[in-house]
Amino acid sequence: MLQNIMAVATTLHILSVIVWIGGMFFAHMALRPVVANLLEPPIRLQVMAQVLERFFLWVWIAVILLWATGLWIIFGFFDGMASIRISVHIMFSLAAIMTALYIYIFFIPFPNLRLAISTENFKQAGQYLAKIRSIIGFNLLLGIITVIIATGGRYF
Ligand code: HEM
């Protein structure tokens, strides 16, 4: 039974990691530089806003699943927070920072970006997008560090 819990929870946990970190990697490293190169500001901003809108829906699902499965493993398989190794404590803390930054993006600069686009204030929209981009870049870095610690950390 415990084995089954781990199998389901870990699989969902890793699928969520793929969606969130992989999505940020693609958006930051591949999509954004090309869009910035090829498209003029009004259309570029609209493309990025619509891409982010679709991506953020999946990030919500991934974030909820990450926390649910992570806590499920800690309390269903391990013996609670006191029993987990240091790499999981670090994963937990970095994930909390990443989640807080994501929630901030979603509720502050992202609605502002959409509002600025709808009122055709493209200069301001560009500033909001730049802010979102820098936070996503930072979250991507934290996400990669988290994966390194979560996977490699278990051997120390
Ligand atoms: C962006 C956030 C997160 C990332 C990138 C991440 C990544 C990972 C990875 C790659 C593993 C697999 C380790 C392995 O089996 O080799 C893992 C396992 C695990 N994660 Fe996360 N995780 C995140 C968030 C969380 C959160 C929020 C929690 C707790 C609430 C959590 C708890 C756990 C636990 C308990 C395991 C199993 C550890 C073990 O078997 O030793 N994770 N995570």
PDB file of N, CA and C and ligand atoms in Angstrom, residues 6 13-14 17 20-21 66-67 70-71 73-74 78 85 88 91-92 95 98 143 146-147 150-151 154, ligand 1:
ATOM      1  N   MET A   6       3.605   5.975  -2.810  1.00  0.00           N
ATOM      2  CA  MET A   6       4.836   6.594  -3.311  1.00  0.00           C
ATOM      3  C   MET A   6       4.850   6.626  -4.834  1.00  0.00           C
ATOM      4  N   HIS A  13       4.253  14.210  -8.728  1.00  0.00           N
ATOM      5  CA  HIS A  13       5.197  15.248  -8.280  1.00  0.00           C
ATOM      6  C   HIS A  13       6.152  15.605  -9.428  1.00  0.00           C
ATOM      7  N   ILE A  14       6.711  14.581 -10.051  1.00  0.00           N
ATOM      8  CA  ILE A  14       7.696  14.830 -11.111  1.00  0.00           C
ATOM      9  C   ILE A  14       7.032  15.395 -12.370  1.00  0.00           C
ATOM     10  N   VAL A  17       6.717  18.980 -11.784  1.00  0.00           N
ATOM     11  CA  VAL A  17       8.022  19.644 -11.930  1.00  0.00           C
ATOM     12  C   VAL A  17       8.317  19.875 -13.417  1.00  0.00           C
ATOM     13  N   TRP A  20       6.124  22.811 -14.759  1.00  0.00           N
ATOM     14  CA  TRP A  20       6.470  24.148 -14.257  1.00  0.00           C
ATOM     15  C   TRP A  20       7.884  24.563 -14.690  1.00  0.00           C
ATOM     16  N   ILE A  21       8.878  23.740 -14.339  1.00  0.00           N
ATOM     17  CA  ILE A  21      10.272  24.132 -14.630  1.00  0.00           C
ATOM     18  C   ILE A  21      10.535  24.065 -16.143  1.00  0.00           C
ATOM     19  N   LEU A  66       2.138  19.794  -6.798  1.00  0.00           N
ATOM     20  CA  LEU A  66       3.449  19.696  -6.139  1.00  0.00           C
ATOM     21  C   LEU A  66       3.301  19.699  -4.627  1.00  0.00           C
ATOM     22  N   TRP A  67       2.516  20.671  -4.132  1.00  0.00           N
ATOM     23  CA  TRP A  67       2.328  20.770  -2.674  1.00  0.00           C
ATOM     24  C   TRP A  67       1.540  19.575  -2.150  1.00  0.00           C
ATOM     25  N   GLY A  70       3.778  16.455  -2.424  1.00  0.00           N
ATOM     26  CA  GLY A  70       4.919  16.571  -1.502  1.00  0.00           C
ATOM     27  C   GLY A  70       4.488  16.322  -0.063  1.00  0.00           C
ATOM     28  N   LEU A  71       3.361  16.962   0.333  1.00  0.00           N
ATOM     29  CA  LEU A  71       2.863  16.772   1.710  1.00  0.00           C
ATOM     30  C   LEU A  71       2.344  15.345   1.903  1.00  0.00           C
ATOM     31  N   ILE A  73       3.539  12.671   0.453  1.00  0.00           N
ATOM     32  CA  ILE A  73       4.697  11.786   0.675  1.00  0.00           C
ATOM     33  C   ILE A  73       5.223  11.963   2.109  1.00  0.00           C
ATOM     34  N   ILE A  74       5.323  13.244   2.536  1.00  0.00           N
ATOM     35  CA  ILE A  74       5.897  13.506   3.870  1.00  0.00           C
ATOM     36  C   ILE A  74       5.039  12.868   4.968  1.00  0.00           C
ATOM     37  N   PHE A  78       6.637   9.112   4.751  1.00  0.00           N
ATOM     38  CA  PHE A  78       7.588   9.364   5.839  1.00  0.00           C
ATOM     39  C   PHE A  78       6.783   9.607   7.114  1.00  0.00           C
ATOM     40  N   ARG A  85      14.751  14.228   5.350  1.00  0.00           N
ATOM     41  CA  ARG A  85      16.158  14.623   5.270  1.00  0.00           C
ATOM     42  C   ARG A  85      16.274  16.088   4.864  1.00  0.00           C
ATOM     43  N   VAL A  88      14.999  17.508   1.530  1.00  0.00           N
ATOM     44  CA  VAL A  88      13.559  17.754   1.391  1.00  0.00           C
ATOM     45  C   VAL A  88      13.171  19.066   2.095  1.00  0.00           C
ATOM     46  N   MET A  91      14.108  21.631  -0.364  1.00  0.00           N
ATOM     47  CA  MET A  91      13.119  21.624  -1.453  1.00  0.00           C
ATOM     48  C   MET A  91      11.859  22.357  -1.022  1.00  0.00           C
ATOM     49  N   PHE A  92      11.404  22.054   0.176  1.00  0.00           N
ATOM     50  CA  PHE A  92      10.202  22.665   0.746  1.00  0.00           C
ATOM     51  C   PHE A  92      10.366  24.195   0.798  1.00  0.00           C
ATOM     52  N   ALA A  95      10.650  25.745  -2.723  1.00  0.00           N
ATOM     53  CA  ALA A  95       9.333  25.676  -3.366  1.00  0.00           C
ATOM     54  C   ALA A  95       8.410  26.755  -2.793  1.00  0.00           C
ATOM     55  N   MET A  98       9.402  29.974  -4.480  1.00  0.00           N
ATOM     56  CA  MET A  98       8.944  29.953  -5.882  1.00  0.00           C
ATOM     57  C   MET A  98       7.435  30.149  -5.981  1.00  0.00           C
ATOM     58  N   GLY A 143      14.210  26.809  -9.404  1.00  0.00           N
ATOM     59  CA  GLY A 143      13.652  25.505  -9.753  1.00  0.00           C
ATOM     60  C   GLY A 143      14.748  24.510 -10.100  1.00  0.00           C
ATOM     61  N   THR A 146      16.481  23.541  -7.021  1.00  0.00           N
ATOM     62  CA  THR A 146      15.636  22.622  -6.247  1.00  0.00           C
ATOM     63  C   THR A 146      15.737  21.194  -6.786  1.00  0.00           C
ATOM     64  N   VAL A 147      15.695  21.056  -8.120  1.00  0.00           N
ATOM     65  CA  VAL A 147      15.802  19.715  -8.715  1.00  0.00           C
ATOM     66  C   VAL A 147      17.159  19.099  -8.386  1.00  0.00           C
ATOM     67  N   ALA A 150      17.028  18.109  -4.773  1.00  0.00           N
ATOM     68  CA  ALA A 150      16.065  17.019  -4.524  1.00  0.00           C
ATOM     69  C   ALA A 150      16.590  15.682  -5.041  1.00  0.00           C
ATOM     70  N   THR A 151      17.258  15.711  -6.183  1.00  0.00           N
ATOM     71  CA  THR A 151      17.712  14.434  -6.761  1.00  0.00           C
ATOM     72  C   THR A 151      19.111  14.065  -6.263  1.00  0.00           C
ATOM     73  N   ARG A 154      19.865  13.517  -2.086  1.00  0.00           N
ATOM     74  CA  ARG A 154      19.565  12.301  -1.320  1.00  0.00           C
ATOM     75  C   ARG A 154      20.801  11.424  -1.107  1.00  0.00           C
TER      76      ARG A 154
HETATM   77  C1  HEM B   1       9.388  23.524  -7.504  1.00  0.00           C
HETATM   78  C2  HEM B   1       9.218  22.790  -6.461  1.00  0.00           C
HETATM   79  C3  HEM B   1       9.707  21.369  -6.339  1.00  0.00           C
HETATM   80  C4  HEM B   1      10.592  20.685  -7.106  1.00  0.00           C
HETATM   81  C5  HEM B   1      11.347  21.182  -8.332  1.00  0.00           C
HETATM   82  C6  HEM B   1      10.691  19.358  -6.547  1.00  0.00           C
HETATM   83  C7  HEM B   1      11.462  18.343  -7.088  1.00  0.00           C
HETATM   84  C8  HEM B   1      11.500  17.060  -6.627  1.00  0.00           C
HETATM   85  C9  HEM B   1      12.192  15.959  -7.247  1.00  0.00           C
HETATM   86  C10 HEM B   1      13.004  16.066  -8.537  1.00  0.00           C
HETATM   87  C11 HEM B   1      11.999  14.864  -6.486  1.00  0.00           C
HETATM   88  C12 HEM B   1      12.506  13.448  -6.762  1.00  0.00           C
HETATM   89  C13 HEM B   1      13.681  13.099  -5.915  1.00  0.00           C
HETATM   90  C14 HEM B   1      14.068  11.668  -6.246  1.00  0.00           C
HETATM   91  O1  HEM B   1      13.238  10.764  -6.099  1.00  0.00           O
HETATM   92  O2  HEM B   1      15.207  11.467  -6.652  1.00  0.00           O
HETATM   93  C15 HEM B   1      11.181  15.264  -5.355  1.00  0.00           C
HETATM   94  C16 HEM B   1      10.773  14.433  -4.341  1.00  0.00           C
HETATM   95  C17 HEM B   1      10.112  14.855  -3.214  1.00  0.00           C
HETATM   96  N1  HEM B   1       9.569  16.100  -2.993  1.00  0.00           N
HETATM   97 FE1  HEM B   1       9.717  17.688  -4.219  1.00  0.00          FE
HETATM   98  N2  HEM B   1       9.881  19.280  -5.454  1.00  0.00           N
HETATM   99  C18 HEM B   1       9.267  20.490  -5.286  1.00  0.00           C
HETATM  100  C19 HEM B   1       8.353  20.831  -4.311  1.00  0.00           C
HETATM  101  C20 HEM B   1       8.091  20.068  -3.198  1.00  0.00           C
HETATM  102  C21 HEM B   1       7.241  20.457  -2.099  1.00  0.00           C
HETATM  103  C22 HEM B   1       6.494  21.780  -2.004  1.00  0.00           C
HETATM  104  C23 HEM B   1       7.268  19.444  -1.198  1.00  0.00           C
HETATM  105  C24 HEM B   1       6.598  19.318   0.144  1.00  0.00           C
HETATM  106  C25 HEM B   1       5.508  19.908   0.469  1.00  0.00           C
HETATM  107  C26 HEM B   1       8.101  18.394  -1.732  1.00  0.00           C
HETATM  108  C27 HEM B   1       8.358  17.182  -1.141  1.00  0.00           C
HETATM  109  C28 HEM B   1       9.000  16.129  -1.729  1.00  0.00           C
HETATM  110  C29 HEM B   1       9.206  14.831  -1.106  1.00  0.00           C
HETATM  111  C30 HEM B   1       8.759  14.439   0.285  1.00  0.00           C
HETATM  112  C31 HEM B   1       9.900  14.037  -2.027  1.00  0.00           C
HETATM  113  C32 HEM B   1      10.368  12.586  -1.838  1.00  0.00           C
HETATM  114  C33 HEM B   1      11.788  12.654  -1.339  1.00  0.00           C
HETATM  115  C34 HEM B   1      12.432  11.302  -1.223  1.00  0.00           C
HETATM  116  O3  HEM B   1      11.917  10.314  -1.722  1.00  0.00           O
HETATM  117  O4  HEM B   1      13.507  11.268  -0.624  1.00  0.00           O
HETATM  118  N3  HEM B   1       8.575  18.820  -2.957  1.00  0.00           N
HETATM  119  N4  HEM B   1      10.872  16.600  -5.477  1.00  0.00           N
END
